[in-house]
Amino acid sequence: MTTISIITGGSRGLGRNTAISIARHGGDVILTYRSSAESANAVVAEIESMGRKAVALPLDVSDISTIPAFIDNVRSVLKSNWDRHSFDHLINNAGHGEMVPFTETAEAQFDLLFNVHVKGVFFLTQAVLPLLADGGRIVNFSSGLTRVSFPGFSAYSAAKGAVEVLSIYMAKELGNRGITVNTIAPGAIETDFLGGAVRDTPEYNEAFASMTALGRVGVPDDIGPVVASLLRADNRWVTAQRIEVSGGQNI
């Protein structure tokens, strides 16, 4: 049976790459977007060009009051597009970054980071569990910055650290349903994260590349295929793990 994966923040960056990687491996996708329906629909069209099914649904993970309507939409598209009442994989990818010194971080910046990366992940996952098939997969996105420090990311990294601990508890409490839960921790990647800072700012690109054993920063194609591999039926015995995908950053 074809698998169905929900990917939050699937309209761009690592979420987009993950969605396309899953489709390349024969899976179908429900992806979410916050503001850019056009970008999300472009990802849907690309997936459909591969002969797979895809749907884009709006969701603001920073506002948990939007989750019930999202769940209703998921139920509807599962029935109309797949004639199913469940899906197989949840990838909590949606997020944003703030690069600001610890001493200058404002409460609003802190709250938004934790609302998106922790509260949103916690309550969205809780809400979709009745629709997630037994034996399913959950992959939560973290960051290489939980293991090494780089000035300006104290609040962001603290939020991602919370996601890593949460993933362990999810793995323990959902294991009786055969659901695996793992964390992917990318290193520095050339995307539009932080306005494309790593991609477009040579000094940042060079600084992170110099920290990496493989001598460069990452690109989206380094990340999406790893997530897709965790979702395979024969990758059933890996759970509660933090899997760093950084090319050997700061080793």
GROMACS .gro file of C-alpha atoms in nm:
model
  251
    1MET     CA    1   0.000   0.000   0.000
    2THR     CA    2   0.124   0.349  -0.085
    3THR     CA    3   0.234   0.550   0.217
    4ILE     CA    4   0.104   0.898   0.297
    5SER     CA    5   0.330   1.148   0.473
    6ILE     CA    6   0.234   1.480   0.632
    7ILE     CA    7   0.515   1.735   0.613
    8THR     CA    8   0.479   2.071   0.785
    9GLY     CA    9   0.642   2.364   0.611
   10GLY     CA   10   0.665   2.168   0.288
   11SER     CA   11   0.649   2.461   0.047
   12ARG     CA   12   1.017   2.554   0.062
   13GLY     CA   13   1.364   2.461   0.185
   14LEU     CA   14   1.417   2.133   0.363
   15GLY     CA   15   1.044   2.060   0.380
   16ARG     CA   16   1.013   2.090   0.004
   17ASN     CA   17   1.315   1.869  -0.050
   18THR     CA   18   1.180   1.611   0.193
   19ALA     CA   19   0.843   1.604   0.017
   20ILE     CA   20   1.006   1.551  -0.320
   21SER     CA   21   1.243   1.285  -0.181
   22ILE     CA   22   0.948   1.091  -0.040
   23ALA     CA   23   0.770   1.109  -0.375
   24ARG     CA   24   1.083   0.983  -0.551
   25HIS     CA   25   1.071   0.680  -0.320
   26GLY     CA   26   0.709   0.610  -0.415
   27GLY     CA   27   0.521   0.787  -0.135
   28ASP     CA   28   0.235   1.036  -0.144
   29VAL     CA   29   0.240   1.363   0.049
   30ILE     CA   30   0.022   1.609   0.236
   31LEU     CA   31   0.229   1.924   0.282
   32THR     CA   32   0.147   2.234   0.481
   33TYR     CA   33   0.222   2.599   0.419
   34ARG     CA   34   0.166   2.913   0.623
   35SER     CA   35   0.150   3.194   0.367
   36SER     CA   36   0.267   3.093   0.020
   37ALA     CA   37  -0.002   2.883  -0.145
   38GLU     CA   38   0.169   2.942  -0.480
   39SER     CA   39   0.496   2.784  -0.364
   40ALA     CA   40   0.310   2.495  -0.203
   41ASN     CA   41   0.109   2.428  -0.516
   42ALA     CA   42   0.431   2.428  -0.719
   43VAL     CA   43   0.562   2.147  -0.497
   44VAL     CA   44   0.233   1.960  -0.545
   45ALA     CA   45   0.266   1.994  -0.922
   46GLU     CA   46   0.625   1.866  -0.914
   47ILE     CA   47   0.522   1.562  -0.709
   48GLU     CA   48   0.227   1.491  -0.938
   49SER     CA   49   0.463   1.505  -1.237
   50MET     CA   50   0.634   1.200  -1.083
   51GLY     CA   51   0.306   1.012  -1.084
   52ARG     CA   52   0.248   1.052  -0.709
   53LYS     CA   53  -0.037   1.222  -0.524
   54ALA     CA   54   0.006   1.538  -0.320
   55VAL     CA   55  -0.214   1.796  -0.145
   56ALA     CA   56  -0.120   2.131   0.010
   57LEU     CA   57  -0.310   2.250   0.318
   58PRO     CA   58  -0.274   2.576   0.515
   59LEU     CA   59  -0.146   2.555   0.874
   60ASP     CA   60   0.013   2.805   1.110
   61VAL     CA   61   0.198   2.592   1.365
   62SER     CA   62   0.264   2.900   1.579
   63ASP     CA   63  -0.109   2.920   1.655
   64ILE     CA   64  -0.247   2.596   1.795
   65SER     CA   65  -0.604   2.725   1.757
   66THR     CA   66  -0.565   2.651   1.383
   67ILE     CA   67  -0.498   2.281   1.444
   68PRO     CA   68  -0.860   2.153   1.473
   69ALA     CA   69  -0.951   2.297   1.131
   70PHE     CA   70  -0.635   2.143   0.987
   71ILE     CA   71  -0.728   1.802   1.128
   72ASP     CA   72  -1.071   1.832   0.966
   73ASN     CA   73  -0.902   1.912   0.634
   74VAL     CA   74  -0.670   1.613   0.669
   75ARG     CA   75  -0.963   1.380   0.735
   76SER     CA   76  -1.138   1.517   0.427
   77VAL     CA   77  -0.845   1.482   0.186
   78LEU     CA   78  -0.755   1.137   0.316
   79LYS     CA   79  -1.105   1.022   0.227
   80SER     CA   80  -1.140   1.209  -0.103
   81ASN     CA   81  -0.789   1.151  -0.242
   82TRP     CA   82  -0.693   0.813  -0.096
   83ASP     CA   83  -1.013   0.659   0.039
   84ARG     CA   84  -0.835   0.617   0.370
   85HIS     CA   85  -0.890   0.724   0.729
   86SER     CA   86  -0.525   0.724   0.831
   87PHE     CA   87  -0.180   0.835   0.720
   88ASP     CA   88   0.163   0.682   0.782
   89HIS     CA   89   0.426   0.946   0.858
   90LEU     CA   90   0.447   1.285   1.028
   91ILE     CA   91   0.747   1.510   0.962
   92ASN     CA   92   0.754   1.814   1.190
   93ASN     CA   93   0.970   2.043   0.979
   94ALA     CA   94   0.803   2.386   0.982
   95GLY     CA   95   1.011   2.651   1.149
   96HIS     CA   96   1.207   2.973   1.137
   97GLY     CA   97   1.521   3.112   1.293
   98GLU     CA   98   1.634   3.416   1.487
   99MET     CA   99   1.998   3.515   1.498
  100VAL     CA  100   2.025   3.755   1.791
  101PRO     CA  101   2.259   3.767   2.091
  102PHE     CA  102   2.134   3.621   2.418
  103THR     CA  103   2.150   3.962   2.586
  104GLU     CA  104   1.934   4.120   2.314
  105THR     CA  105   1.670   3.849   2.263
  106ALA     CA  106   1.322   3.992   2.312
  107GLU     CA  107   1.039   3.804   2.479
  108ALA     CA  108   0.836   3.813   2.157
  109GLN     CA  109   1.121   3.649   1.965
  110PHE     CA  110   1.162   3.384   2.234
  111ASP     CA  111   0.789   3.313   2.248
  112LEU     CA  112   0.752   3.277   1.871
  113LEU     CA  113   1.046   3.035   1.851
  114PHE     CA  114   0.901   2.815   2.125
  115ASN     CA  115   0.546   2.841   1.989
  116VAL     CA  116   0.660   2.718   1.647
  117HIS     CA  117   0.930   2.467   1.734
  118VAL     CA  118   0.802   2.323   2.063
  119LYS     CA  119   0.439   2.404   2.139
  120GLY     CA  120   0.332   2.359   1.778
  121VAL     CA  121   0.516   2.028   1.743
  122PHE     CA  122   0.377   1.903   2.075
  123PHE     CA  123   0.012   1.980   2.012
  124LEU     CA  124   0.003   1.908   1.639
  125THR     CA  125   0.150   1.563   1.700
  126GLN     CA  126  -0.096   1.504   1.981
  127ALA     CA  127  -0.386   1.606   1.756
  128VAL     CA  128  -0.292   1.385   1.459
  129LEU     CA  129  -0.230   1.069   1.662
  130PRO     CA  130  -0.582   0.930   1.609
  131LEU     CA  131  -0.515   0.947   1.233
  132LEU     CA  132  -0.158   0.814   1.241
  133ALA     CA  133  -0.145   0.445   1.155
  134ASP     CA  134   0.004   0.197   1.401
  135GLY     CA  135   0.360   0.120   1.293
  136GLY     CA  136   0.395   0.473   1.161
  137ARG     CA  137   0.687   0.713   1.173
  138ILE     CA  138   0.742   1.055   1.327
  139VAL     CA  139   1.048   1.262   1.237
  140ASN     CA  140   1.110   1.589   1.419
  141PHE     CA  141   1.357   1.845   1.289
  142SER     CA  142   1.621   1.978   1.526
  143SER     CA  143   1.956   2.142   1.452
  144GLY     CA  144   2.328   2.080   1.473
  145LEU     CA  145   2.330   2.387   1.700
  146THR     CA  146   2.207   2.179   1.993
  147ARG     CA  147   2.546   2.005   2.007
  148VAL     CA  148   2.777   2.297   1.929
  149SER     CA  149   2.727   2.667   1.990
  150PHE     CA  150   2.734   2.958   1.749
  151PRO     CA  151   2.669   3.310   1.881
  152GLY     CA  152   2.318   3.440   1.822
  153PHE     CA  153   2.123   3.114   1.842
  154SER     CA  154   2.058   3.071   2.215
  155ALA     CA  155   1.676   3.082   2.200
  156TYR     CA  156   1.652   2.889   1.872
  157SER     CA  157   1.886   2.616   1.996
  158ALA     CA  158   1.708   2.594   2.331
  159ALA     CA  159   1.382   2.533   2.146
  160LYS     CA  160   1.542   2.265   1.931
  161GLY     CA  161   1.694   2.105   2.241
  162ALA     CA  162   1.343   2.079   2.382
  163VAL     CA  163   1.232   1.905   2.061
  164GLU     CA  164   1.507   1.647   2.104
  165VAL     CA  165   1.396   1.565   2.459
  166LEU     CA  166   1.031   1.561   2.351
  167SER     CA  167   1.116   1.313   2.074
  168ILE     CA  168   1.256   1.068   2.328
  169TYR     CA  169   0.938   1.085   2.534
  170MET     CA  170   0.722   1.044   2.224
  171ALA     CA  171   0.923   0.737   2.126
  172LYS     CA  172   0.872   0.584   2.470
  173GLU     CA  173   0.501   0.660   2.498
  174LEU     CA  174   0.408   0.572   2.139
  175GLY     CA  175   0.623   0.262   2.112
  176ASN     CA  176   0.334   0.038   2.216
  177ARG     CA  177   0.171   0.129   1.884
  178GLY     CA  178   0.485   0.042   1.689
  179ILE     CA  179   0.542   0.412   1.608
  180THR     CA  180   0.904   0.521   1.582
  181VAL     CA  181   1.012   0.876   1.664
  182ASN     CA  182   1.347   1.021   1.565
  183THR     CA  183   1.511   1.361   1.538
  184ILE     CA  184   1.701   1.486   1.235
  185ALA     CA  185   1.963   1.750   1.317
  186PRO     CA  186   2.095   1.925   1.004
  187GLY     CA  187   2.410   2.132   1.010
  188ALA     CA  188   2.446   2.456   0.817
  189ILE     CA  189   2.245   2.431   0.495
  190GLU     CA  190   2.215   2.654   0.187
  191THR     CA  191   1.846   2.746   0.204
  192ASP     CA  192   1.646   3.066   0.259
  193PHE     CA  193   1.668   3.009   0.637
  194LEU     CA  194   1.749   3.342   0.806
  195GLY     CA  195   1.699   3.516   0.476
  196GLY     CA  196   1.948   3.287   0.301
  197ALA     CA  197   2.235   3.382   0.534
  198VAL     CA  198   2.439   3.063   0.483
  199ARG     CA  199   2.357   3.045   0.113
  200ASP     CA  200   2.414   3.410   0.022
  201THR     CA  201   2.669   3.545   0.272
  202PRO     CA  202   3.021   3.427   0.180
  203GLU     CA  203   3.167   3.482   0.527
  204TYR     CA  204   2.899   3.268   0.692
  205ASN     CA  205   2.927   3.003   0.423
  206GLU     CA  206   3.304   2.987   0.460
  207ALA     CA  207   3.290   2.988   0.840
  208PHE     CA  208   3.055   2.692   0.856
  209ALA     CA  209   3.235   2.508   0.575
  210SER     CA  210   3.561   2.537   0.771
  211MET     CA  211   3.395   2.361   1.068
  212THR     CA  212   3.284   2.065   0.855
  213ALA     CA  213   3.485   1.749   0.793
  214LEU     CA  214   3.362   1.727   0.433
  215GLY     CA  215   3.472   2.084   0.366
  216ARG     CA  216   3.143   2.248   0.261
  217VAL     CA  217   2.805   2.346   0.394
  218GLY     CA  218   2.506   2.129   0.318
  219VAL     CA  219   2.240   2.160   0.050
  220PRO     CA  220   1.876   2.044   0.073
  221ASP     CA  221   1.955   1.727  -0.125
  222ASP     CA  222   2.176   1.622   0.167
  223ILE     CA  223   1.878   1.618   0.405
  224GLY     CA  224   1.553   1.514   0.235
  225PRO     CA  225   1.678   1.170   0.125
  226VAL     CA  226   1.787   1.091   0.482
  227VAL     CA  227   1.437   1.164   0.610
  228ALA     CA  228   1.288   0.951   0.332
  229SER     CA  229   1.516   0.662   0.431
  230LEU     CA  230   1.393   0.676   0.791
  231LEU     CA  231   1.039   0.627   0.664
  232ARG     CA  232   1.108   0.303   0.478
  233ALA     CA  233   0.930  -0.009   0.597
  234ASP     CA  234   1.263  -0.186   0.653
  235ASN     CA  235   1.393   0.092   0.880
  236ARG     CA  236   1.167  -0.008   1.168
  237TRP     CA  237   1.419  -0.060   1.448
  238VAL     CA  238   1.555   0.293   1.483
  239THR     CA  239   1.375   0.507   1.738
  240ALA     CA  240   1.447   0.776   2.000
  241GLN     CA  241   1.763   0.876   1.811
  242ARG     CA  242   1.915   1.213   1.730
  243ILE     CA  243   2.057   1.169   1.382
  244GLU     CA  244   2.294   1.449   1.288
  245VAL     CA  245   2.323   1.517   0.914
  246SER     CA  246   2.595   1.779   0.902
  247GLY     CA  247   2.888   1.644   0.701
  248GLY     CA  248   3.085   1.613   1.023
  249GLN     CA  249   3.040   1.959   1.169
  250ASN     CA  250   3.272   2.039   1.461
  251ILE     CA  251   3.410   1.690   1.507
   0.00000   0.00000   0.00000
